[in-house]
Coordinates of C-alpha atoms in Angstrom, one line a residue:
Chain B
M1 CA -24.5 45.2 14.3
T2 CA -25.5 48.5 12.7
E3 CA -25.4 50.4 16.0
V4 CA -22.0 48.9 16.8
A5 CA -20.7 50.1 13.5
L6 CA -21.9 53.6 14.2
I7 CA -20.1 53.8 17.4
A8 CA -16.9 51.9 16.4
P9 CA -14.1 53.6 14.5
P10 CA -14.3 53.2 10.7
V11 CA -11.4 50.8 10.5
A12 CA -12.1 47.2 11.3
P13 CA -10.0 46.4 14.4
S14 CA -11.6 43.0 14.9
V15 CA -9.4 41.3 12.3
D16 CA -6.1 42.5 13.8
R17 CA -7.5 41.5 17.2
E18 CA -8.2 38.0 16.0
R19 CA -4.7 37.7 14.6
L20 CA -3.3 38.9 17.8
T21 CA -5.3 36.4 19.8
A22 CA -4.2 33.6 17.4
F23 CA -0.6 34.7 17.8
G24 CA -1.0 34.6 21.5
F25 CA -2.2 31.1 21.5
A26 CA 0.6 30.0 19.2
L27 CA 3.3 31.8 21.3
P28 CA 4.1 29.0 23.8
S29 CA 4.6 26.4 21.1
L30 CA 6.6 29.0 19.0
I31 CA 9.0 29.5 21.9
I32 CA 9.4 25.8 22.4
I33 CA 10.0 25.2 18.7
L34 CA 12.5 28.1 18.4
G35 CA 14.3 27.3 21.6
V36 CA 14.3 23.5 21.6
F37 CA 14.4 22.7 17.9
A38 CA 15.4 25.6 15.7
L39 CA 18.3 26.8 17.7
P40 CA 20.0 23.4 18.3
L41 CA 19.4 22.7 14.7
L42 CA 21.3 25.8 13.6
L43 CA 24.1 25.0 16.0
L44 CA 24.2 21.5 14.5
L45 CA 24.5 22.9 11.0
G46 CA 27.1 25.3 12.2
V47 CA 29.2 22.5 13.8
S48 CA 29.0 20.5 10.5
V49 CA 30.7 23.2 8.5
I50 CA 33.2 24.6 11.0
G51 CA 36.6 22.9 11.1
P52 CA 39.8 23.8 13.0
D53 CA 40.8 26.3 10.2
G54 CA 37.4 28.0 9.8
L55 CA 34.6 27.1 7.3
T56 CA 34.9 23.8 5.6
L57 CA 32.9 21.3 3.6
V58 CA 35.3 18.4 4.5
N59 CA 32.6 16.6 6.5
Y60 CA 30.2 16.6 3.6
Q61 CA 32.9 15.6 1.2
R62 CA 33.7 12.6 3.3
L63 CA 30.0 11.7 3.6
L64 CA 29.1 12.2 -0.1
G65 CA 32.4 11.3 -1.6
T66 CA 33.3 8.0 0.1
P67 CA 31.7 4.8 -1.3
Y68 CA 31.3 3.5 2.2
Y69 CA 29.2 6.4 3.4
L70 CA 27.2 6.5 0.2
G71 CA 26.4 2.9 1.1
V72 CA 25.3 4.1 4.5
I73 CA 23.0 6.6 3.0
W74 CA 21.7 4.0 0.6
N75 CA 21.2 1.6 3.6
S76 CA 19.1 4.2 5.3
L77 CA 17.0 5.0 2.2
R78 CA 16.6 1.3 1.4
F79 CA 15.6 0.4 4.9
G80 CA 13.1 3.4 5.1
L81 CA 11.6 2.6 1.7
L82 CA 11.3 -1.1 2.3
T83 CA 9.8 -0.7 5.7
T84 CA 7.4 2.0 4.5
A85 CA 6.2 0.0 1.5
I86 CA 5.6 -3.2 3.4
T87 CA 4.0 -1.4 6.3
F88 CA 1.7 0.4 3.8
A89 CA 0.8 -2.9 2.1
I90 CA -0.3 -4.4 5.4
S91 CA -1.9 -1.3 6.8
Y92 CA -4.2 -0.2 4.0
P93 CA -6.4 -3.3 4.0
A94 CA -6.1 -3.5 7.8
A95 CA -7.4 0.1 8.1
F96 CA -10.5 -0.9 6.1
A97 CA -11.1 -4.0 8.1
L98 CA -10.8 -1.9 11.3
A99 CA -13.2 0.7 10.0
R100 CA -15.7 -2.0 9.1
A101 CA -15.4 -3.8 12.4
R102 CA -18.1 -3.0 15.0
G103 CA -18.5 -2.9 18.7
A104 CA -16.3 -5.1 20.9
L105 CA -14.2 -6.4 18.0
R106 CA -13.3 -2.8 16.9
S107 CA -12.3 -1.9 20.5
L108 CA -10.2 -5.0 20.7
L109 CA -8.4 -4.3 17.4
L110 CA -7.8 -0.7 18.3
A111 CA -6.5 -1.7 21.7
T112 CA -4.0 -4.2 20.1
L113 CA -2.8 -1.3 18.0
F114 CA -2.5 1.3 20.7
L115 CA -1.2 -0.8 23.6
P116 CA 2.2 -1.6 22.0
L117 CA 2.8 2.2 21.6
A118 CA 3.0 2.3 25.4
A119 CA 6.0 -0.1 25.4
S120 CA 9.4 1.2 24.7
V121 CA 10.8 0.6 21.2
I122 CA 13.8 -1.1 22.9
V123 CA 11.5 -3.6 24.5
K124 CA 9.9 -4.4 21.2
A125 CA 13.1 -4.6 19.3
F126 CA 14.6 -6.8 22.0
A127 CA 11.5 -9.0 21.9
W128 CA 12.2 -9.6 18.2
T129 CA 15.8 -10.7 19.0
I130 CA 14.4 -13.2 21.4
L131 CA 12.0 -14.5 18.8
L132 CA 14.5 -14.7 16.0
R133 CA 17.9 -15.7 17.4
S134 CA 19.3 -19.2 16.7
D135 CA 17.9 -20.6 20.0
G136 CA 14.9 -18.3 19.8
I137 CA 11.2 -19.4 19.8
V138 CA 10.8 -19.5 16.1
N139 CA 13.8 -21.7 15.5
E140 CA 13.1 -23.9 18.5
T141 CA 9.5 -24.4 17.3
L142 CA 10.6 -25.3 13.7
L143 CA 13.2 -27.7 15.1
A144 CA 10.7 -29.3 17.4
L145 CA 8.3 -29.8 14.6
G146 CA 11.0 -31.3 12.5
I147 CA 10.5 -28.8 9.7
I148 CA 14.2 -27.8 9.8
E149 CA 17.2 -29.7 11.0
D150 CA 19.5 -26.8 11.9
P151 CA 18.5 -23.4 13.1
I152 CA 18.0 -20.8 10.4
R153 CA 19.9 -17.6 10.6
M154 CA 17.2 -15.0 11.0
I155 CA 18.6 -12.5 13.5
F156 CA 21.1 -10.0 12.0
T157 CA 19.6 -10.2 8.5
E158 CA 17.9 -7.5 6.6
T159 CA 14.8 -9.5 6.6
A160 CA 14.7 -9.6 10.4
L161 CA 15.4 -5.9 10.4
V162 CA 12.5 -5.0 8.1
V163 CA 10.1 -7.5 9.8
G164 CA 10.8 -6.0 13.2
A165 CA 10.6 -2.4 11.9
V166 CA 7.3 -3.1 10.1
N167 CA 5.9 -4.6 13.3
I168 CA 7.0 -1.7 15.4
F169 CA 5.9 1.1 13.0
L170 CA 2.6 -0.5 12.0
P171 CA 0.4 1.6 14.3
F172 CA 1.8 4.9 12.8
M173 CA 0.6 3.8 9.4
I174 CA -2.7 2.1 10.3
L175 CA -4.0 4.9 12.6
P176 CA -3.9 7.8 10.2
I177 CA -5.3 5.7 7.3
Y178 CA -8.0 4.3 9.7
A179 CA -9.0 7.8 10.8
N180 CA -9.4 8.7 7.1
V181 CA -11.3 5.5 6.1
A182 CA -13.6 5.7 9.1
Q183 CA -14.8 9.1 7.9
L184 CA -15.3 8.0 4.4
D185 CA -19.0 8.2 3.4
A186 CA -20.1 4.8 2.0
R187 CA -22.2 6.8 -0.5
Y188 CA -19.2 7.9 -2.5
A189 CA -18.6 4.3 -3.6
E190 CA -22.3 3.8 -4.2
A191 CA -22.5 7.0 -6.3
A192 CA -19.5 5.7 -8.3
A193 CA -21.2 2.3 -8.8
T194 CA -24.4 3.8 -10.1
L195 CA -22.4 6.0 -12.5
G196 CA -21.0 2.9 -14.1
A197 CA -17.7 2.3 -12.2
S198 CA -16.9 -1.3 -11.5
P199 CA -15.6 -2.1 -7.9
L200 CA -12.0 -2.0 -9.2
V201 CA -12.5 1.4 -11.0
T202 CA -14.3 2.8 -7.9
F203 CA -11.4 1.7 -5.8
F204 CA -8.7 3.4 -7.8
R205 CA -10.7 6.5 -8.9
V206 CA -12.6 7.2 -5.7
I207 CA -11.5 5.3 -2.7
V208 CA -7.7 5.8 -3.1
P209 CA -7.9 9.5 -3.9
L210 CA -10.3 10.1 -1.0
T211 CA -8.0 8.2 1.4
L212 CA -4.8 9.9 0.1
P213 CA -4.5 12.3 3.0
G214 CA -4.4 9.3 5.4
I215 CA -2.0 7.4 3.2
I216 CA 0.4 10.4 2.9
A217 CA 0.3 11.0 6.7
G218 CA 1.1 7.4 7.4
V219 CA 3.8 7.1 4.7
A220 CA 5.5 10.4 5.9
L221 CA 5.3 9.2 9.5
V222 CA 6.7 5.7 9.0
F223 CA 9.3 6.8 6.5
S224 CA 10.7 9.5 8.7
L225 CA 10.6 7.1 11.7
S226 CA 12.3 4.3 9.9
V227 CA 14.9 6.3 8.0
S228 CA 16.1 7.8 11.3
A229 CA 15.6 4.7 13.4
Y230 CA 18.6 3.9 15.7
V231 CA 17.4 1.3 18.2
V232 CA 15.8 -1.1 15.7
P233 CA 18.8 -1.5 13.3
T234 CA 21.2 -1.6 16.2
L235 CA 19.4 -4.4 18.0
L236 CA 18.2 -6.4 14.9
I237 CA 21.1 -6.2 12.5
G238 CA 24.0 -4.3 14.1
E239 CA 27.3 -3.4 12.7
K240 CA 27.0 -5.0 9.3
Y241 CA 24.1 -2.7 8.2
P242 CA 25.3 0.8 9.1
T243 CA 22.7 3.5 8.6
L244 CA 22.8 7.3 8.9
A245 CA 21.4 7.1 12.5
T246 CA 24.0 4.5 13.6
T247 CA 26.7 6.5 11.9
I248 CA 25.7 9.7 13.7
A249 CA 25.8 7.8 17.0
K250 CA 29.1 6.4 16.3
A251 CA 30.6 9.8 15.3
Y252 CA 29.4 11.4 18.5
L253 CA 29.9 8.5 21.0
L254 CA 32.9 6.6 19.7
A255 CA 34.9 8.6 17.2
R256 CA 34.3 12.0 18.8
E257 CA 33.8 13.6 15.5
P258 CA 30.9 16.0 16.2
G259 CA 31.4 17.8 12.9
F260 CA 31.0 14.6 10.9
G261 CA 28.0 13.5 13.0
A262 CA 26.4 16.8 12.5
A263 CA 26.9 16.5 8.7
A264 CA 25.3 13.1 8.7
G265 CA 22.4 14.6 10.7
A266 CA 22.0 17.3 8.2
V267 CA 21.8 14.8 5.3
L268 CA 19.2 12.8 7.3
L269 CA 17.3 16.0 7.8
V270 CA 17.4 16.8 4.1
I271 CA 16.0 13.4 3.3
A272 CA 13.2 13.8 5.9
I273 CA 12.4 17.3 4.7
A274 CA 12.3 16.1 1.1
V275 CA 9.8 13.4 2.0
V276 CA 7.6 15.6 4.1
T277 CA 7.6 18.3 1.4
L278 CA 6.8 15.8 -1.3
S279 CA 4.0 14.4 0.8
S280 CA 2.3 17.7 1.5
R281 CA 2.7 18.6 -2.2
L282 CA 0.9 15.3 -3.1
S283 CA -1.8 15.7 -0.5
R284 CA -2.6 19.3 -1.6
E285 CA -5.8 19.3 -3.5
P286 CA -5.3 19.3 -7.2
K287 CA -6.6 22.3 -9.1
Chain I
M1 CA -50.3 4.8 -19.5
S2 CA -50.2 2.3 -22.4
E3 CA -48.9 -1.2 -21.7
T4 CA -46.3 -0.9 -24.5
A5 CA -44.5 1.9 -22.7
L6 CA -43.7 -0.2 -19.6
H7 CA -40.2 1.0 -18.7
L8 CA -39.5 0.0 -15.1
V9 CA -41.3 -3.1 -13.7
V10 CA -41.0 -4.1 -10.1
R11 CA -42.7 -7.5 -9.6
G12 CA -43.4 -9.1 -6.2
V13 CA -40.3 -7.6 -4.6
S14 CA -39.6 -8.4 -0.9
K15 CA -36.7 -7.4 1.3
R16 CA -36.0 -8.3 4.9
F17 CA -33.4 -7.0 7.2
G18 CA -33.1 -9.7 9.9
A19 CA -36.6 -10.2 11.3
T20 CA -37.9 -7.0 9.9
T21 CA -39.8 -7.1 6.6
V22 CA -38.9 -3.8 4.9
L23 CA -40.7 -4.5 1.6
D24 CA -43.5 -6.9 1.3
R25 CA -44.2 -8.2 -2.2
V26 CA -44.2 -4.8 -3.8
D27 CA -45.4 -4.3 -7.4
L28 CA -44.8 -1.1 -9.3
T29 CA -44.9 -0.3 -13.0
I30 CA -43.6 2.9 -14.4
G31 CA -43.9 4.1 -18.0
R32 CA -41.2 5.8 -20.1
G33 CA -40.9 9.4 -19.3
E34 CA -43.1 9.1 -16.2
L35 CA -42.2 10.9 -12.9
V36 CA -43.3 8.8 -9.9
T37 CA -42.9 9.6 -6.2
L38 CA -42.6 7.1 -3.5
L39 CA -44.2 8.9 -0.5
G40 CA -44.3 7.7 3.0
P41 CA -43.0 8.1 6.6
S42 CA -39.5 7.0 7.5
G43 CA -39.3 3.3 7.7
C44 CA -42.0 2.6 5.2
G45 CA -39.5 1.0 2.8
K46 CA -39.4 3.8 0.1
T47 CA -35.6 4.3 0.2
T48 CA -35.0 0.5 0.2
L49 CA -37.2 0.2 -2.9
L50 CA -35.1 2.9 -4.6
R51 CA -31.9 1.1 -3.6
L52 CA -33.2 -2.1 -5.0
V53 CA -33.9 -0.4 -8.3
A54 CA -30.4 1.2 -8.2
G55 CA -28.8 -2.2 -7.4
L56 CA -27.3 -1.0 -4.2
A57 CA -29.3 -3.7 -2.4
Q58 CA -30.6 -7.1 -3.5
P59 CA -34.2 -8.2 -3.1
D60 CA -34.9 -11.4 -1.2
Q61 CA -37.5 -12.3 -3.8
G62 CA -39.2 -10.7 -6.8
Q63 CA -37.9 -9.3 -10.1
I64 CA -37.0 -5.9 -11.5
E65 CA -37.0 -5.0 -15.2
L66 CA -35.6 -1.9 -16.7
A67 CA -36.0 -0.9 -20.4
G68 CA -36.9 -4.5 -21.2
R69 CA -33.9 -6.1 -19.4
D70 CA -34.2 -8.2 -16.3
I71 CA -31.8 -6.4 -13.9
T72 CA -32.6 -8.2 -10.7
N73 CA -29.1 -9.7 -10.5
T74 CA -27.3 -7.0 -12.4
P75 CA -24.6 -5.1 -10.4
P76 CA -25.3 -1.3 -10.1
H77 CA -22.5 -0.3 -12.5
R78 CA -24.1 -2.2 -15.3
R79 CA -27.7 -1.0 -14.8
N80 CA -27.5 2.5 -16.4
V81 CA -29.3 4.2 -13.6
G82 CA -28.7 7.7 -12.3
V83 CA -28.9 8.4 -8.6
V84 CA -29.1 11.8 -6.8
F85 CA -28.3 11.1 -3.2
Q86 CA -29.7 12.9 -0.2
N87 CA -26.3 14.4 0.7
Y88 CA -25.4 14.4 -3.0
A89 CA -22.3 12.3 -2.5
L90 CA -20.3 14.5 -4.9
F91 CA -16.6 13.5 -5.1
P92 CA -14.7 16.1 -3.2
H93 CA -11.4 15.3 -5.0
L94 CA -12.9 16.3 -8.3
T95 CA -14.0 19.6 -9.8
V96 CA -17.6 20.2 -10.8
A97 CA -16.8 19.2 -14.4
G98 CA -14.8 16.2 -13.1
N99 CA -17.8 15.0 -11.1
V100 CA -20.1 15.4 -14.1
A101 CA -17.6 13.7 -16.4
F102 CA -17.1 10.7 -14.1
G103 CA -19.8 8.4 -15.4
L104 CA -18.7 9.0 -19.0
K105 CA -15.0 8.6 -18.2
V106 CA -15.5 5.2 -16.5
R107 CA -17.5 4.2 -19.6
G108 CA -14.5 5.0 -21.7
A109 CA -16.2 7.6 -23.8
P110 CA -13.9 9.7 -26.1
K111 CA -12.7 13.0 -24.6
A112 CA -14.5 15.2 -27.1
E113 CA -17.8 13.4 -26.4
I114 CA -17.2 13.7 -22.6
D115 CA -16.5 17.5 -22.9
A116 CA -19.7 18.0 -24.9
A117 CA -21.8 16.0 -22.6
V118 CA -20.4 17.8 -19.5
E119 CA -21.1 21.2 -21.0
R120 CA -24.6 20.1 -22.0
A121 CA -25.4 18.7 -18.6
L122 CA -24.0 21.7 -16.7
S123 CA -25.9 24.2 -18.9
L124 CA -29.1 22.3 -18.3
V125 CA -28.7 22.9 -14.6
K126 CA -27.5 26.5 -15.3
L127 CA -24.0 25.9 -13.9
G128 CA -22.1 26.2 -17.2
H129 CA -19.8 28.8 -15.7
L130 CA -18.8 26.8 -12.7
G131 CA -17.2 23.7 -14.3
G132 CA -13.7 24.5 -12.8
R133 CA -14.9 25.0 -9.3
R134 CA -14.2 22.7 -6.4
I135 CA -17.2 21.0 -4.8
S136 CA -16.5 22.6 -1.4
A137 CA -16.8 26.0 -3.0
L138 CA -20.4 25.5 -3.9
S139 CA -23.6 26.3 -2.0
G140 CA -26.1 23.6 -1.2
G141 CA -28.4 24.5 -4.1
Q142 CA -25.5 24.4 -6.5
Q143 CA -24.3 21.1 -5.2
Q144 CA -27.8 19.7 -5.7
R145 CA -27.6 20.9 -9.4
V146 CA -24.2 19.3 -9.9
A147 CA -25.5 16.0 -8.5
L148 CA -28.3 16.2 -11.0
A149 CA -26.0 17.1 -13.9
R150 CA -23.8 14.2 -12.9
A151 CA -26.7 11.8 -12.9
I152 CA -28.2 13.1 -16.2
A153 CA -24.9 13.2 -18.1
V154 CA -24.8 9.4 -18.6
E155 CA -28.3 9.5 -20.0
P156 CA -29.6 6.8 -17.6
D157 CA -32.7 4.7 -18.2
V158 CA -34.1 5.9 -15.0
L159 CA -33.2 8.7 -12.6
L160 CA -33.6 8.0 -8.9
F161 CA -33.8 10.8 -6.3
D162 CA -33.3 9.8 -2.7
E163 CA -34.8 12.7 -0.6
A164 CA -32.7 14.8 -3.0
L165 CA -34.3 18.2 -2.1
S166 CA -34.7 17.7 1.6
A167 CA -31.4 19.4 2.5
L168 CA -32.4 22.7 0.8
D169 CA -34.2 25.4 2.7
R170 CA -37.9 25.7 2.1
K171 CA -37.9 28.5 -0.5
L172 CA -35.1 27.0 -2.6
R173 CA -36.8 23.6 -2.3
E174 CA -40.0 24.9 -3.7
E175 CA -38.2 26.6 -6.6
M176 CA -36.2 23.5 -7.3
Q177 CA -39.4 21.3 -7.4
V178 CA -40.9 23.3 -10.2
E179 CA -37.6 23.7 -12.1
L180 CA -36.6 20.1 -11.7
R181 CA -40.0 18.9 -13.0
R182 CA -39.7 21.1 -16.0
L183 CA -36.1 20.0 -16.7
L184 CA -37.0 16.3 -16.4
Q185 CA -39.9 16.7 -18.7
D186 CA -37.7 18.6 -21.2
V187 CA -35.1 15.7 -21.3
K188 CA -38.0 13.2 -21.3
A189 CA -36.5 11.5 -18.2
T190 CA -38.1 8.6 -16.3
A191 CA -37.7 9.3 -12.7
I192 CA -38.5 8.0 -9.2
F193 CA -38.4 10.4 -6.3
V194 CA -38.3 9.2 -2.7
T195 CA -39.7 11.7 -0.2
H196 CA -41.7 12.2 3.0
D197 CA -42.8 15.6 1.8
Q198 CA -46.3 15.5 0.4
D199 CA -46.0 18.9 -1.3
E200 CA -42.9 17.7 -3.1
A201 CA -44.8 14.5 -4.1
L202 CA -47.8 16.4 -5.4
T203 CA -45.7 19.0 -7.2
M204 CA -43.2 16.8 -8.9
S205 CA -44.9 13.7 -10.0
D206 CA -47.3 12.3 -12.6
R207 CA -48.2 9.6 -10.1
V208 CA -47.6 9.1 -6.4
A209 CA -47.1 5.8 -4.6
V210 CA -48.1 6.1 -1.0
M211 CA -46.1 3.6 1.0
N212 CA -46.8 2.2 4.5
K213 CA -45.1 -0.7 6.3
G214 CA -43.4 -2.0 3.2
R215 CA -46.3 -1.9 0.9
I216 CA -47.7 0.5 -1.6
E217 CA -51.1 1.6 -0.2
Q218 CA -52.1 3.6 -3.2
L219 CA -50.6 4.5 -6.6
A220 CA -52.5 7.3 -8.2
E221 CA -52.2 10.7 -9.8
P222 CA -51.8 13.5 -7.3
R223 CA -55.3 14.9 -7.9
E224 CA -56.9 11.4 -7.6
L225 CA -54.8 10.7 -4.5
Y226 CA -56.1 13.8 -2.8
A227 CA -59.7 13.5 -3.9
R228 CA -60.0 9.7 -3.6
P229 CA -57.6 8.4 -1.0
A230 CA -57.7 4.6 -0.9
S231 CA -57.1 4.2 2.8
L232 CA -57.1 6.1 6.1
F233 CA -53.3 6.1 5.9
A234 CA -53.3 7.7 2.4
L235 CA -55.9 10.3 3.6
N236 CA -53.8 11.2 6.6
F237 CA -50.5 11.4 4.8
V238 CA -51.7 13.7 2.0
G239 CA -53.5 16.9 2.7
L240 CA -55.6 17.9 5.7
S241 CA -58.9 16.3 6.6
T242 CA -61.7 16.0 9.1
R243 CA -62.0 12.5 10.6
I244 CA -64.8 11.3 12.8
P245 CA -65.0 7.7 14.0
G246 CA -68.3 5.9 14.1
T247 CA -70.2 2.7 13.5
V248 CA -72.0 1.7 10.4
V249 CA -75.8 1.3 11.0
G250 CA -76.9 0.7 7.4
G251 CA -76.4 1.5 3.8
K252 CA -77.2 0.9 0.2
D253 CA -76.1 1.8 -3.4
G254 CA -72.5 2.2 -2.3
K255 CA -73.3 4.5 0.5
V256 CA -73.3 3.9 4.3
E257 CA -75.1 5.5 7.2
V258 CA -72.7 6.0 10.1
D259 CA -73.6 6.8 13.7
T260 CA -71.0 9.1 15.3
R261 CA -70.8 11.0 18.5
V262 CA -71.8 14.1 16.6
G263 CA -74.9 12.6 14.9
R264 CA -75.6 10.4 11.9
L265 CA -73.5 11.0 8.8
S266 CA -73.6 9.5 5.3
A267 CA -70.6 8.5 3.4
V268 CA -69.4 6.8 0.2
G269 CA -68.4 3.2 0.9
T270 CA -69.6 -0.3 1.4
F271 CA -69.5 -1.8 4.9
Q272 CA -71.5 -4.3 6.9
S273 CA -73.7 -2.9 9.6
G274 CA -71.8 -2.7 12.9
S275 CA -68.4 -2.1 11.3
P276 CA -66.2 0.4 13.0
V277 CA -65.3 3.1 10.4
V278 CA -63.8 6.6 10.2
V279 CA -65.8 9.1 8.2
A280 CA -63.7 11.7 6.6
T281 CA -63.7 14.7 4.2
R282 CA -61.4 17.4 3.0
P283 CA -61.6 20.9 4.6
E284 CA -62.5 22.7 1.4
Q285 CA -65.7 20.6 1.1
L286 CA -67.1 22.2 4.3
R287 CA -69.5 25.1 3.7
L288 CA -71.2 27.6 6.0
D289 CA -74.3 27.9 3.9
A290 CA -75.8 24.4 4.0
A291 CA -78.2 23.4 1.2
G292 CA -79.3 20.2 -0.5
E293 CA -78.4 16.6 0.3
A294 CA -75.5 16.9 2.7
N295 CA -73.9 16.0 6.0
A296 CA -74.1 18.7 8.6
V297 CA -72.6 19.2 12.0
S298 CA -72.8 22.2 14.4
G299 CA -70.1 23.4 16.8
R300 CA -68.2 26.3 18.3
V301 CA -65.3 27.9 16.5
R302 CA -62.1 27.0 18.3
S303 CA -59.5 28.7 16.0
V304 CA -59.4 30.8 12.9
V305 CA -56.1 30.7 11.0
F306 CA -55.6 33.2 8.2
Q307 CA -53.3 31.8 5.5
G308 CA -53.6 34.4 2.7
S309 CA -55.8 32.9 0.0
R310 CA -57.5 30.7 2.5
T311 CA -58.6 30.6 6.1
L312 CA -58.6 27.4 8.1
I313 CA -61.3 27.1 10.8
E314 CA -61.3 24.5 13.5
V315 CA -64.6 23.8 15.0
D316 CA -65.3 22.0 18.3
A317 CA -68.2 19.7 17.5
G318 CA -68.5 18.4 21.0
A319 CA -67.9 14.9 22.3
G320 CA -64.2 15.3 21.6
E321 CA -64.7 15.6 17.8
S322 CA -63.6 18.5 15.7
L323 CA -64.1 19.7 12.2
L324 CA -61.6 21.4 9.9
A325 CA -63.0 23.8 7.3
E326 CA -61.2 25.8 4.7
L327 CA -63.0 28.9 3.7
S328 CA -61.9 31.1 0.8
G329 CA -61.5 34.8 1.2
R330 CA -64.6 35.3 -0.9
D331 CA -66.9 33.8 1.7
A332 CA -68.8 36.8 3.0
A333 CA -69.1 36.4 6.7
M334 CA -65.9 34.9 8.2
P335 CA -66.8 33.4 11.6
R336 CA -64.9 34.4 14.7
V337 CA -63.6 32.4 17.6
H338 CA -66.4 31.2 19.9
D339 CA -69.1 31.7 17.2
E340 CA -71.6 28.9 17.0
I341 CA -71.7 27.7 13.4
R342 CA -73.2 24.9 11.3
L343 CA -71.0 23.3 8.6
A344 CA -72.3 21.1 5.8
W345 CA -70.6 19.1 3.1
P346 CA -71.7 16.9 0.2
I347 CA -72.1 13.2 0.8
A348 CA -70.4 12.4 -2.4
E349 CA -67.2 13.9 -0.9
T350 CA -67.5 12.0 2.3
F351 CA -65.3 8.9 2.6
A352 CA -65.7 6.0 5.0
F353 CA -62.6 3.9 5.9
A354 CA -62.2 0.9 8.0
A355 CA -61.0 2.1 11.3
E356 CA -57.4 1.0 12.0
P357 CA -56.9 -0.5 15.4
H358 CA -54.4 2.2 16.4
A359 CA -55.6 5.1 14.3

């Protein structure tokens, strides 16, 4: 090293070189992000504020000033929050069970999580409509068993919507939490116990904080997926539960109001960005 | 150790994992303020015994008492023990001070008391200035100290160290051994160390329990353990030795005559004639200048290893047997490789052990 230093110029070029190399590696993805995401996004934002007579905020006024569209925003938020909360409640213990499972059982459980990801969301949502409709399997079974006398209305209710969404988005919550839990050293809990922490205290003071990165990743994924979901609400509840995503689709495909659709997209984007920012703020290590 | 000072009592404790018996009716008694090492190869049950004391595992039978309480069925969080884990298991989401404060916080101690205890514990391990640091920003040696401070802060009835120094490099480990012993004596802690490192055991402890196959083979002070090993296993595990197998041909007054492939040797021990035994002695007992009542064997020097204050000499005694002698630098004529020499050692320092089938 000394000899090299004697020959090399006094400035340290290696750092710049490393940066250059890193930039080189990042370049392809940068091009894709700029070209395929950033540029269309800018165009979208532009469309949302440009009217026939120049710049205008009329689209946003309509969206944020009409009770109907405030209801749409609320529907999206409510659907996203409900789905995320229920998915989390199911996934957190499931991730621990998965991490504790061994051998063939673990492989089997992981396969049941991964395989549905290969099927299209449309297939899965449609499968739920088959299960839940009035002459669906659930109703037919309950009728045959004599538990109910008339079919229960399940399809096209908020319950059906959330149940279906939870089912479809479950892997996106379980997998990041599982990855986190699987890496968790059992000795942290043991250390906490020997220091006088009861199992409950250990859970809240040690296990939850140490699995927070997985929780936040899962929550951010499932919330952004559900808040922007289009297929699931369309198939499982339809017209009577308009969300931002269905509103955007309608604006573009039926009403031919690209400006309004773009504005709705921008609002959805703001919600998603807010959640992601909040998540990364939370996951950042406390000082 | 007086009977009144009994602090930790392990009575007839057994533990099985499936078909494997990991601990086989182990008894161990430790006095208040005593530093005891469980020494043995991996799989001897030493870590399991430590985990049973900590409450991280349950014995299949037997009883454990700590500070006068029967804690056999007490969960770990109500035992008031302190454990320093092999990988330290420091909480990465807490600062140094947060880690040290953890035990007191979960006990619901008032904040002022916690702050004082944290400061005291951190200054004990000389990390008073690092309380605000993140764990990941510490070196291995510093993490070791934080783990110690965290365990000490709750003033446990017994401190348990599970291979706590093994992750440190050799020099740091040796420094920590001496420092840790002094620190534990200062705070009058009762402690159990688990290690496979004989130097650590000899340096750190008042008494050493040599463990083998789930049993304690010998529990003795380090000096006693070295000078009077109770079994061939204890002899092998602690310190160097010369070992020559043979057959007992006679004996009286606590001494036996043993026929070996390098001649007849005398040793301390009581065996029936015809018993297969191993005759052994420590390297520093061997002398070049033989005189008086002694065992003596001749051979050719195979190697001379200079180690500073001492020189280890390996001698080929023929018939596949070898002798290991430690000569101090003061010995005038240091033999050279291929020299023919005669080594002698006192009978009183010659042990005879029952030969183990596979030894």
